[in-house]
XYZ file of C-alpha atoms in Angstrom:
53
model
C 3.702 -22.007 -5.757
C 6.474 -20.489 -7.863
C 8.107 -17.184 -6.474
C 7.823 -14.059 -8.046
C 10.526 -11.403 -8.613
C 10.007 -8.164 -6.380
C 10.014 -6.533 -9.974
C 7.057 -8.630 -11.464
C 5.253 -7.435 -8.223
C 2.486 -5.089 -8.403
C 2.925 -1.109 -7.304
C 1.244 2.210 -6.192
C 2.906 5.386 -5.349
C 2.248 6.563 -1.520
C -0.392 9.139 -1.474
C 1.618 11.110 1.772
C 5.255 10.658 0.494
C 4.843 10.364 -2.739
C 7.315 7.426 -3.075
C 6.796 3.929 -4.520
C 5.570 0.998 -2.642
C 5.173 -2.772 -4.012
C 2.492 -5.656 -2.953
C 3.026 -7.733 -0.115
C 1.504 -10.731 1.223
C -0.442 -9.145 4.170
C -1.976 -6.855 1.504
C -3.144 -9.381 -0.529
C -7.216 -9.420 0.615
C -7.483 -5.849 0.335
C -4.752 -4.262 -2.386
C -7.211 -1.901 -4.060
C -7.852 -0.232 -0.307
C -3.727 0.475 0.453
C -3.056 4.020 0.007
C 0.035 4.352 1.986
C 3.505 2.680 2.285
C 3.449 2.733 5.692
C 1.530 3.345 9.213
C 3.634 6.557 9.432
C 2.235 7.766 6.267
C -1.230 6.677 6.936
C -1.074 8.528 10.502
C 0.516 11.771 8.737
C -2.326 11.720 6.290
C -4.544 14.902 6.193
C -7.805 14.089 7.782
C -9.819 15.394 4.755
C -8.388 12.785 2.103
C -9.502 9.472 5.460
C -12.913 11.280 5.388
C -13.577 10.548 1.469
C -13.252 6.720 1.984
């Protein structure tokens, strides 16, 4: 498998932080569910936006 450039990568913007994030690997089953860059975002995360998944 050829590598791919972090820039060819897919990317979402952090719902909490607002800030850019790119895929990785241990995304890779379930990239349409990732909302947040990080557990610390995910944890900060108003409870109403985790109660409209």
């Amino acid at each position: 498998m050829k590598m791919k450039k972090k820039s060819d990568l897919p990317s979402k913007t952090c719902l909490c932080c607002g800030l850019p994030f790119a895929w990785r690997k241990k995304w890779e089953r379930d990239w349409d569910q990732v909302k947040y860059c990080s557990e610390r975002c995910r944890r900060s995360a108003p409870k109403s936006q985790e109660a409209q998944r």
